[in-house]
Amino acid sequence: MTATAPPGVRQDEAGTGPRDSVALAGFGYQQELHRTMGRYASFAAGFSFISVLTTVFQFFAFGFSFGGAAFFWTWPVVLVGQLLVAACFAELAARYPLSGAIYQWATRLSSPAFGWFAGWIMVIGQIVVVAAAALALQVVLPAIWSGFQLLGGDPAPTTPTGAANAALLAVVLLVLTTTVNLLDNRIMSAVNRVGVTAEIIGAVLIVVLLFTHAERGPGITLHTGGQGGAIGALLVGSFTAAYVLIGFDSAGEMSEETRSPRRTAPRTILLALASAGVLGGLLVLGGVLAAPDLTDGRLATEGLSYVLTSSLGDGVGRALLADVAVAIAVATLAIQTSGSRMLFSMARDGVLPCSALLSRVSPRTGMPAAPALLVGVAAAALGLLNLASPEAFLAIGTTCIAMLYLAYTMVTGPMLWQRLRGAPVAPADGPLHDETGRPLFSLGRWGLPVNALAFVYGVGMTVNLAWPRAAVYDPAGGHWYFQWFTVLFLAVTVALGAVYRTGRARKVTSTLAG
């Protein structure tokens, strides 16, 4: 199968040189996406999906409200668990450098049907994550300037006016990110790189300022002070870290747009998660130490925005919040891009409705336009649920985390099964070296224990996130559907997938019989 460079794109930019294009053709695919991303751009893809500024600012108040200062200790627990998962993904990224990584990996480690459900759950989860990320603008923009509270009233995301305003801001942001996703691969990558650089600089600056304005010592983290005891801090408080530390697989999702992906993607997957994990943990700790008061209730409702504007002054605090707003916009863009690549990967295998349209790539831009539009419109529709009730904000956020954790487990599970039965996790005729001639990334003899721990951790966290706790999902009472929202959404997602696959199988059978 021969790949040719799109018009106006050099051979090396399109990734159609002798190594990357031949490797992709070995999997049965043509080079259609433009291969313009280097190492930093690949790192930025994973880091911007994680986006510590977006997610820590979005969920800090929630974690503190349940676990008090002790919820900080959930951070290293979740980080270690996710690093185990990322190590498994790094091995697979070196051996299967393909777009739609979760779908591709699960399919090749198990069966086409199982892989399809992994991809289906992942892409629906990604759409929900896009909506949740866009809704995070409400946490920072009204704190920068009251004029961003377009509907007036209380800007807190948990209030009716704050929730409704969050929906409006989210729709505006999604229009912008969808436009960028339609322009050009190089423009999208450049925006991502600039945004990630600004986010890293801003995060480091915020960490330094928080620690230099500390009001108390780190010993305070040994006290919960929230709505639960130690177990509550670990289980419910872990939602913050669980939400932040996802999306590192995006470096793998963008493999077909990355130069030398067998070498680059495994390292950027691990680097993106490790660097985000360290920065995020320091942000959480710094926020607890620098908060003016831990008992007045503001930290549990306003989160880090309150700490910045109160401890650092309005001018500095608002300037830093502007950087957070940039990080939120770039994170929304990156997540939308990742979701569109998952749709594209599944569609080109002909396993989705309207596959011909969803798999079409513009030769000029190197971008699959239809998937980007679909993800943007679907995310906007989910974001508008916030107009109905402020509880939708938390329901949407925790649902997307649970779905991604389940999809991750649908990769580490089959991978573990292959290891236990002594089968290789790599293609039988696959290369042993990356594009530089060095051995492919491998866990070696640590593969089995790391894989086993990653799978157990993933199952446990998925159950923890989806558990229908009334105190978490329906604190006011009377909304049973919010309490069970995550479970119901997962069930509906699987059921719709099963209905589609059953109907498709019957159609294929009747066509063959006819």
Coordinates of C-alpha atoms in Angstrom, one line a residue:
M1 CA 0.0 0.0 0.0
T2 CA 1.6 3.3 -1.1
A3 CA 1.1 6.6 0.6
T4 CA 1.7 9.9 -1.1
A5 CA 2.2 13.3 0.5
P6 CA -0.8 15.7 0.4
P7 CA -0.6 18.7 -1.9
G8 CA 1.6 21.4 -0.5
V9 CA 3.1 19.2 2.2
R10 CA 6.7 18.1 2.1
Q11 CA 7.4 14.3 2.2
D12 CA 9.0 14.5 5.7
E13 CA 6.1 16.6 7.0
A14 CA 3.5 14.2 5.8
G15 CA 5.4 11.3 7.4
T16 CA 5.6 9.5 4.1
G17 CA 9.3 8.8 4.3
P18 CA 10.5 5.2 4.1
R19 CA 10.1 4.4 7.8
D20 CA 6.9 5.9 9.2
S21 CA 4.7 5.4 6.0
V22 CA 5.9 1.8 5.5
A23 CA 5.3 1.0 9.2
L24 CA 1.7 2.4 8.9
A25 CA 1.1 0.5 5.7
G26 CA 2.2 -2.7 7.6
F27 CA -1.0 -2.3 9.6
G28 CA -3.1 -1.9 6.4
Y29 CA -3.6 1.9 6.6
Q30 CA -2.5 4.7 4.3
Q31 CA -0.9 7.9 5.5
E32 CA -3.7 10.4 5.4
L33 CA -3.1 12.5 8.5
H34 CA -0.2 14.9 8.2
R35 CA 2.8 13.7 10.2
T36 CA 4.1 17.1 11.4
M37 CA 4.4 16.6 15.2
G38 CA 7.8 16.3 16.9
R39 CA 8.7 15.3 20.4
Y40 CA 7.5 18.5 22.2
A41 CA 4.2 18.5 20.2
S42 CA 3.6 14.9 21.2
F43 CA 4.3 15.7 24.9
A44 CA 2.0 18.7 24.6
A45 CA -0.8 16.4 23.3
G46 CA -0.7 14.4 26.5
F47 CA 0.0 17.2 28.9
S48 CA -2.7 19.5 27.5
F49 CA -5.3 16.7 27.8
I50 CA -4.3 16.2 31.5
S51 CA -4.1 20.0 31.9
V52 CA -3.3 20.4 35.6
L53 CA -4.5 24.0 35.8
T54 CA -7.8 23.2 34.2
T55 CA -8.6 20.2 36.3
V56 CA -7.1 21.1 39.7
F57 CA -8.9 24.5 39.6
Q58 CA -12.1 22.7 38.5
F59 CA -12.1 19.9 41.2
F60 CA -10.0 21.3 44.1
A61 CA -13.1 22.5 46.0
F62 CA -14.8 19.2 45.6
G63 CA -11.9 17.2 46.9
F64 CA -11.4 19.6 49.9
S65 CA -15.1 19.6 50.8
F66 CA -15.1 15.9 51.3
G67 CA -11.6 15.1 52.5
G68 CA -10.4 18.3 54.0
A69 CA -6.6 19.0 53.8
A70 CA -5.9 15.2 54.0
F71 CA -7.3 14.8 50.5
F72 CA -3.8 15.8 49.3
W73 CA -2.6 12.3 50.1
T74 CA -5.0 10.8 47.5
W75 CA -2.8 12.5 44.9
P76 CA 0.3 10.3 45.2
V77 CA -1.9 7.2 45.4
V78 CA -3.7 7.9 42.1
L79 CA -0.4 9.1 40.4
V80 CA 1.3 5.8 41.2
G81 CA -1.7 3.8 39.9
Q82 CA -1.8 5.8 36.7
L83 CA 1.9 5.5 36.2
L84 CA 1.4 1.8 36.2
V85 CA -1.2 2.1 33.5
A86 CA 0.9 4.5 31.5
A87 CA 3.9 2.1 31.6
C88 CA 1.6 -0.5 30.0
F89 CA 0.4 2.0 27.4
A90 CA 4.0 3.0 26.6
E91 CA 4.8 -0.6 25.7
L92 CA 1.8 -0.7 23.4
A93 CA 2.5 2.7 21.8
A94 CA 5.9 1.4 20.7
R95 CA 4.4 -1.6 19.0
Y96 CA 1.1 -0.2 17.7
P97 CA 1.7 3.5 16.7
L98 CA -1.9 4.1 15.5
S99 CA -4.6 6.7 15.9
G100 CA -7.5 5.6 18.1
A101 CA -5.0 3.9 20.4
I102 CA -7.4 2.4 23.0
Y103 CA -9.6 0.9 20.3
Q104 CA -6.6 -0.4 18.3
W105 CA -4.8 -1.8 21.3
A106 CA -7.9 -3.5 22.8
T107 CA -8.8 -5.0 19.4
R108 CA -5.3 -6.5 18.8
L109 CA -5.0 -7.8 22.4
S110 CA -8.5 -9.4 22.4
S111 CA -11.1 -9.5 19.7
P112 CA -12.7 -7.0 17.2
A113 CA -15.9 -7.0 19.2
F114 CA -14.2 -6.3 22.6
G115 CA -12.0 -3.7 21.0
W116 CA -15.0 -2.0 19.4
F117 CA -16.7 -1.7 22.8
A118 CA -13.4 -0.3 24.3
G119 CA -13.3 2.3 21.5
W120 CA -17.0 3.1 21.8
I121 CA -16.8 3.6 25.6
M122 CA -13.6 5.7 25.2
V123 CA -15.0 8.0 22.5
I124 CA -18.2 8.6 24.4
G125 CA -16.1 9.3 27.5
Q126 CA -13.9 11.7 25.6
I127 CA -16.9 13.6 24.4
V128 CA -18.1 13.9 28.0
V129 CA -14.6 15.1 29.0
V130 CA -14.7 17.8 26.4
A131 CA -18.0 19.1 27.9
A132 CA -16.6 18.9 31.4
A133 CA -13.4 20.8 30.4
A134 CA -15.3 23.5 28.7
L135 CA -17.6 23.9 31.7
A136 CA -14.5 24.6 33.8
L137 CA -14.3 28.2 32.4
Q138 CA -17.0 29.1 34.9
V139 CA -14.5 28.4 37.7
V140 CA -12.1 31.1 36.6
L141 CA -13.6 33.7 34.2
P142 CA -16.2 35.3 36.6
A143 CA -13.3 35.5 39.2
I144 CA -11.3 37.5 36.7
W145 CA -14.1 39.9 35.7
S146 CA -17.7 39.9 36.9
G147 CA -18.8 40.7 33.4
F148 CA -18.1 37.1 32.4
Q149 CA -21.1 36.2 34.6
L150 CA -23.4 36.8 31.7
L151 CA -26.6 35.8 33.5
G152 CA -26.0 37.6 36.7
G153 CA -26.4 36.1 40.1
D154 CA -24.1 33.8 42.1
P155 CA -21.2 32.6 39.9
A156 CA -20.4 29.5 41.9
P157 CA -20.8 26.4 39.6
T158 CA -23.0 24.7 42.2
T159 CA -25.7 27.4 42.0
P160 CA -28.4 27.6 39.3
T161 CA -27.1 30.9 37.9
G162 CA -23.5 29.7 37.9
A163 CA -24.4 26.4 36.3
A164 CA -26.4 28.1 33.5
N165 CA -23.6 30.6 32.9
A166 CA -21.1 27.7 32.7
A167 CA -23.2 26.2 29.9
L168 CA -23.1 29.4 27.9
L169 CA -19.4 29.9 28.3
A170 CA -18.8 26.2 27.4
V171 CA -20.7 26.6 24.1
V172 CA -18.7 29.7 23.1
L173 CA -15.4 27.9 23.8
L174 CA -16.5 24.8 21.9
V175 CA -17.3 26.9 18.8
L176 CA -13.7 28.2 18.9
T177 CA -12.0 24.9 19.5
T178 CA -14.1 23.2 16.7
T179 CA -13.0 26.0 14.4
V180 CA -9.3 25.4 15.2
N181 CA -9.8 21.7 14.7
L182 CA -11.0 22.3 11.2
L183 CA -8.2 24.7 10.1
D184 CA -5.0 22.7 9.8
N185 CA -2.9 20.1 11.6
R186 CA 0.0 22.5 12.0
I187 CA -2.1 25.4 13.3
M188 CA -3.8 23.0 15.8
S189 CA -0.4 21.7 16.9
A190 CA 1.1 25.2 17.2
V191 CA -1.8 26.4 19.4
N192 CA -1.4 23.4 21.6
R193 CA 2.4 23.9 22.0
V194 CA 2.0 27.6 22.9
G195 CA -0.8 26.9 25.3
V196 CA 1.1 24.1 27.1
T197 CA 4.2 26.2 27.4
A198 CA 2.0 29.0 28.9
E199 CA 0.4 26.5 31.2
I200 CA 3.6 25.0 32.5
I201 CA 5.1 28.5 33.2
G202 CA 1.9 29.6 34.9
A203 CA 1.7 26.4 37.0
V204 CA 5.3 26.7 38.2
L205 CA 4.7 30.4 39.0
I206 CA 1.5 29.6 40.9
V207 CA 3.3 26.9 42.9
V208 CA 6.1 29.2 43.9
L209 CA 3.8 32.0 44.9
L210 CA 1.5 29.6 46.9
F211 CA 4.4 28.2 48.9
T212 CA 5.9 31.6 49.5
H213 CA 2.6 32.7 50.9
A214 CA 1.9 29.7 53.1
E215 CA -0.2 30.3 56.2
R216 CA 0.5 26.9 57.8
G217 CA 2.8 23.9 57.7
P218 CA 2.3 20.6 55.8
G219 CA 1.3 18.9 59.0
I220 CA -2.2 20.2 58.3
T221 CA -2.6 17.5 55.6
L222 CA -2.8 14.9 58.3
H223 CA -6.3 16.2 59.3
T224 CA -9.3 15.6 57.2
G225 CA -11.8 18.2 58.4
G226 CA -14.1 17.5 55.5
Q227 CA -17.4 15.6 55.3
G228 CA -15.8 12.2 55.8
G229 CA -13.0 10.5 57.8
A230 CA -9.8 9.0 56.4
I231 CA -11.6 6.5 54.2
G232 CA -13.9 9.2 52.8
A233 CA -10.8 11.4 52.1
L234 CA -9.2 8.6 50.1
L235 CA -12.2 7.4 48.2
V236 CA -14.2 10.5 47.5
G237 CA -11.3 12.9 47.7
S238 CA -9.5 10.8 45.1
F239 CA -12.0 12.0 42.5
T240 CA -9.9 15.2 42.1
A241 CA -6.7 13.3 41.3
A242 CA -8.5 10.7 39.3
Y243 CA -10.0 13.5 37.1
V244 CA -6.8 15.3 36.6
L245 CA -4.5 12.4 35.8
I246 CA -6.2 11.1 32.7
G247 CA -5.6 11.7 29.0
F248 CA -1.8 10.9 29.0
D249 CA -2.7 8.3 26.2
S250 CA -3.3 11.2 23.9
A251 CA 0.4 11.1 22.8
G252 CA -0.5 7.6 21.5
E253 CA -3.7 8.8 19.9
M254 CA -1.7 11.2 17.8
S255 CA 0.9 8.6 16.7
E256 CA 0.0 8.8 13.0
E257 CA 0.7 12.6 13.2
T258 CA 4.0 12.1 15.1
R259 CA 7.4 11.6 13.5
S260 CA 9.3 8.5 14.7
P261 CA 6.3 7.5 16.9
R262 CA 7.7 4.2 18.1
R263 CA 10.5 6.2 19.8
T264 CA 8.6 9.3 20.7
A265 CA 5.1 8.3 21.9
P266 CA 6.1 5.9 24.8
R267 CA 8.4 8.5 26.3
T268 CA 6.0 11.4 26.0
I269 CA 3.2 9.3 27.5
L270 CA 5.2 8.8 30.6
L271 CA 6.7 12.3 30.7
A272 CA 3.4 14.0 30.3
L273 CA 1.9 12.1 33.2
A274 CA 4.9 12.3 35.5
S275 CA 5.3 16.1 35.0
A276 CA 1.6 16.8 35.3
G277 CA 1.5 14.6 38.4
V278 CA 4.3 16.5 40.2
L279 CA 2.9 19.9 39.2
G280 CA -0.6 19.0 40.2
G281 CA 0.4 17.6 43.5
L282 CA 2.3 20.8 44.4
L283 CA -0.7 22.9 43.3
V284 CA -3.0 21.0 45.7
L285 CA -0.5 21.1 48.6
G286 CA 0.3 24.8 47.9
G287 CA -3.4 25.7 47.8
V288 CA -4.0 24.0 51.2
L289 CA -1.0 25.7 52.8
A290 CA -1.7 29.2 51.4
A291 CA -5.5 29.4 51.9
P292 CA -6.4 32.3 54.2
D293 CA -8.8 30.1 56.2
L294 CA -9.6 26.4 56.0
T295 CA -12.9 26.6 58.0
D296 CA -14.9 29.5 56.6
G297 CA -16.3 27.3 53.8
R298 CA -14.9 29.3 50.9
L299 CA -12.1 26.9 50.0
A300 CA -14.8 24.1 49.8
T301 CA -16.9 26.2 47.3
E302 CA -14.5 28.5 45.5
G303 CA -11.4 26.4 45.5
L304 CA -8.0 27.7 44.2
S305 CA -9.5 30.8 42.6
Y306 CA -10.3 32.0 46.1
V307 CA -6.8 31.3 47.3
L308 CA -5.1 33.2 44.4
T309 CA -7.2 36.3 44.6
S310 CA -7.2 36.4 48.5
S311 CA -3.6 35.5 49.2
L312 CA -1.8 37.0 46.2
G313 CA -4.0 40.1 45.7
D314 CA -6.5 40.8 43.0
G315 CA -4.0 42.0 40.4
V316 CA -1.6 39.0 40.5
G317 CA -4.4 36.5 41.2
R318 CA -6.5 37.6 38.2
A319 CA -3.4 37.6 35.9
L320 CA -2.7 34.0 37.0
L321 CA -6.4 33.1 36.5
A322 CA -6.1 34.4 33.0
D323 CA -3.4 31.8 32.4
V324 CA -5.7 29.2 33.8
A325 CA -8.4 30.2 31.3
V326 CA -5.9 29.8 28.5
A327 CA -5.0 26.3 29.8
I328 CA -8.8 25.4 29.9
A329 CA -9.2 26.5 26.3
V330 CA -6.2 24.5 25.1
A331 CA -7.2 21.4 27.1
T332 CA -10.7 21.5 25.5
L333 CA -9.0 21.7 22.1
A334 CA -6.7 18.8 22.9
I335 CA -9.4 16.5 24.2
Q336 CA -11.6 17.3 21.3
T337 CA -8.8 16.4 18.9
S338 CA -8.1 13.2 20.7
G339 CA -11.8 12.2 20.5
S340 CA -12.0 13.0 16.8
R341 CA -9.0 10.8 16.2
M342 CA -10.7 7.9 18.0
L343 CA -13.8 8.4 15.8
F344 CA -11.6 8.6 12.7
S345 CA -9.7 5.4 13.6
M346 CA -12.9 3.4 14.2
A347 CA -14.6 4.8 11.1
R348 CA -11.8 3.9 8.7
D349 CA -12.3 0.3 9.8
G350 CA -16.0 0.7 8.8
V351 CA -17.4 -0.1 12.2
L352 CA -19.3 3.1 12.9
P353 CA -22.5 4.6 11.4
C354 CA -21.6 7.0 8.5
S355 CA -18.0 5.6 8.5
A356 CA -17.3 6.9 5.0
L357 CA -18.0 10.5 6.2
L358 CA -16.2 10.1 9.5
S359 CA -13.1 8.6 8.0
R360 CA -12.6 11.3 5.4
V361 CA -9.5 13.4 5.8
S362 CA -8.9 16.7 4.0
P363 CA -5.8 16.4 1.8
R364 CA -5.2 20.1 2.3
T365 CA -5.5 20.3 6.1
G366 CA -4.7 16.8 7.1
M367 CA -7.7 16.9 9.5
P368 CA -10.8 14.7 9.7
A369 CA -13.5 17.4 9.8
A370 CA -16.6 15.4 10.4
P371 CA -15.3 13.8 13.7
A372 CA -14.3 17.2 15.0
L373 CA -17.7 18.6 14.3
L374 CA -19.5 15.6 15.8
V375 CA -17.4 15.8 19.0
G376 CA -17.9 19.6 19.3
V377 CA -21.7 19.4 18.8
A378 CA -22.2 16.5 21.1
A379 CA -20.1 18.1 23.9
A380 CA -22.1 21.3 23.6
A381 CA -25.3 19.4 24.0
L382 CA -24.0 17.7 27.1
G383 CA -22.8 21.0 28.5
L384 CA -26.3 22.4 28.1
L385 CA -27.4 19.9 30.6
N386 CA -26.0 22.4 33.1
L387 CA -28.9 24.6 32.3
A388 CA -31.2 22.1 33.9
S389 CA -29.4 21.7 37.2
P390 CA -26.1 22.6 38.9
E391 CA -25.8 18.9 39.9
A392 CA -25.2 18.1 36.3
F393 CA -21.7 19.6 36.6
L394 CA -20.5 17.0 39.0
A395 CA -22.4 14.2 37.3
I396 CA -20.8 15.0 33.9
G397 CA -17.4 15.3 35.4
T398 CA -17.4 12.0 37.3
T399 CA -19.1 10.1 34.5
C400 CA -16.3 11.0 32.0
I401 CA -13.6 9.9 34.5
A402 CA -15.3 6.6 35.1
M403 CA -15.7 5.9 31.4
L404 CA -12.1 6.6 30.6
Y405 CA -10.9 4.4 33.5
L406 CA -13.2 1.6 32.3
A407 CA -11.7 2.0 28.7
Y408 CA -8.2 1.9 30.1
T409 CA -9.0 -1.3 32.0
M410 CA -10.3 -2.8 28.8
V411 CA -6.7 -2.5 27.5
T412 CA -4.8 -3.5 30.6
G413 CA -7.1 -6.5 31.2
P414 CA -6.5 -8.2 27.8
M415 CA -2.9 -7.3 28.0
L416 CA -2.6 -9.1 31.4
W417 CA -4.4 -12.1 29.9
Q418 CA -1.9 -12.3 27.1
R419 CA 1.0 -12.2 29.5
L420 CA -0.5 -14.9 31.8
R421 CA -1.0 -17.2 28.9
G422 CA 2.6 -16.6 27.7
A423 CA 1.5 -14.8 24.5
P424 CA 3.4 -11.8 23.2
V425 CA 1.8 -8.3 23.4
A426 CA 3.5 -7.3 20.2
P427 CA 2.7 -8.2 16.6
A428 CA 4.4 -11.5 15.6
D429 CA 6.1 -9.9 12.7
G430 CA 6.6 -6.5 14.3
P431 CA 10.0 -4.7 14.6
L432 CA 12.2 -5.1 17.6
H433 CA 13.7 -1.6 17.3
D434 CA 12.4 1.9 17.0
E435 CA 13.1 4.4 14.3
T436 CA 16.6 5.2 15.7
G437 CA 17.7 1.6 15.8
R438 CA 17.3 1.3 19.6
P439 CA 15.3 -1.5 21.3
L440 CA 11.6 -0.7 21.6
F441 CA 10.4 0.5 25.0
S442 CA 9.8 -2.5 27.2
L443 CA 9.0 -3.3 30.8
G444 CA 11.0 -6.5 30.6
R445 CA 10.6 -8.8 33.6
W446 CA 8.6 -6.1 35.4
G447 CA 5.9 -6.4 32.7
L448 CA 3.7 -9.0 34.5
P449 CA 3.6 -7.4 38.0
V450 CA 3.2 -3.9 36.6
N451 CA 0.4 -5.0 34.3
A452 CA -1.4 -6.9 37.1
L453 CA -1.3 -3.9 39.5
A454 CA -2.4 -1.6 36.7
F455 CA -5.4 -3.8 36.0
V456 CA -6.4 -4.2 39.7
Y457 CA -6.0 -0.4 40.3
G458 CA -8.1 0.4 37.2
V459 CA -11.0 -1.9 38.2
G460 CA -11.0 -0.6 41.8
M461 CA -11.0 3.1 40.7
T462 CA -13.7 2.5 38.1
V463 CA -16.0 1.0 40.8
N464 CA -15.1 3.8 43.2
L465 CA -16.0 6.5 40.7
A466 CA -19.2 4.9 39.5
W467 CA -20.5 4.0 43.0
P468 CA -23.9 5.9 43.5
R469 CA -23.1 7.8 46.6
A470 CA -26.1 10.1 47.5
A471 CA -23.9 12.4 49.5
V472 CA -21.7 13.0 46.5
Y473 CA -24.1 13.1 43.5
D474 CA -27.4 14.1 45.1
P475 CA -26.6 16.0 48.3
A476 CA -29.9 18.0 48.2
G477 CA -31.9 14.8 47.7
G478 CA -34.9 14.2 45.4
H479 CA -32.8 13.6 42.3
W480 CA -32.2 9.9 42.1
Y481 CA -31.2 10.2 38.5
F482 CA -28.2 12.3 39.5
Q483 CA -27.2 9.8 42.2
W484 CA -27.2 7.0 39.6
F485 CA -26.2 9.2 36.6
T486 CA -22.8 7.5 36.1
V487 CA -24.1 4.0 36.3
L488 CA -27.1 4.8 34.0
F489 CA -24.9 6.6 31.5
L490 CA -22.5 3.7 31.3
A491 CA -25.4 1.2 31.0
V492 CA -27.0 3.2 28.2
T493 CA -23.7 3.6 26.4
V494 CA -23.1 -0.2 26.4
A495 CA -26.7 -0.9 25.5
L496 CA -26.7 1.5 22.5
G497 CA -23.5 -0.1 21.4
A498 CA -24.9 -3.6 21.6
V499 CA -28.0 -2.5 19.7
Y500 CA -25.9 -1.0 16.9
R501 CA -23.6 -4.0 16.6
T502 CA -26.6 -6.5 16.7
G503 CA -28.3 -4.6 13.9
R504 CA -25.2 -4.3 11.9
A505 CA -24.5 -8.0 12.2
R506 CA -28.0 -8.8 11.0
K507 CA -27.6 -6.5 8.1
V508 CA -24.4 -8.1 7.1
T509 CA -25.9 -11.6 7.4
S510 CA -28.9 -10.7 5.3
T511 CA -26.7 -9.2 2.7
L512 CA -24.6 -12.3 2.4
A513 CA -27.7 -14.5 2.4
G514 CA -29.2 -12.5 -0.4

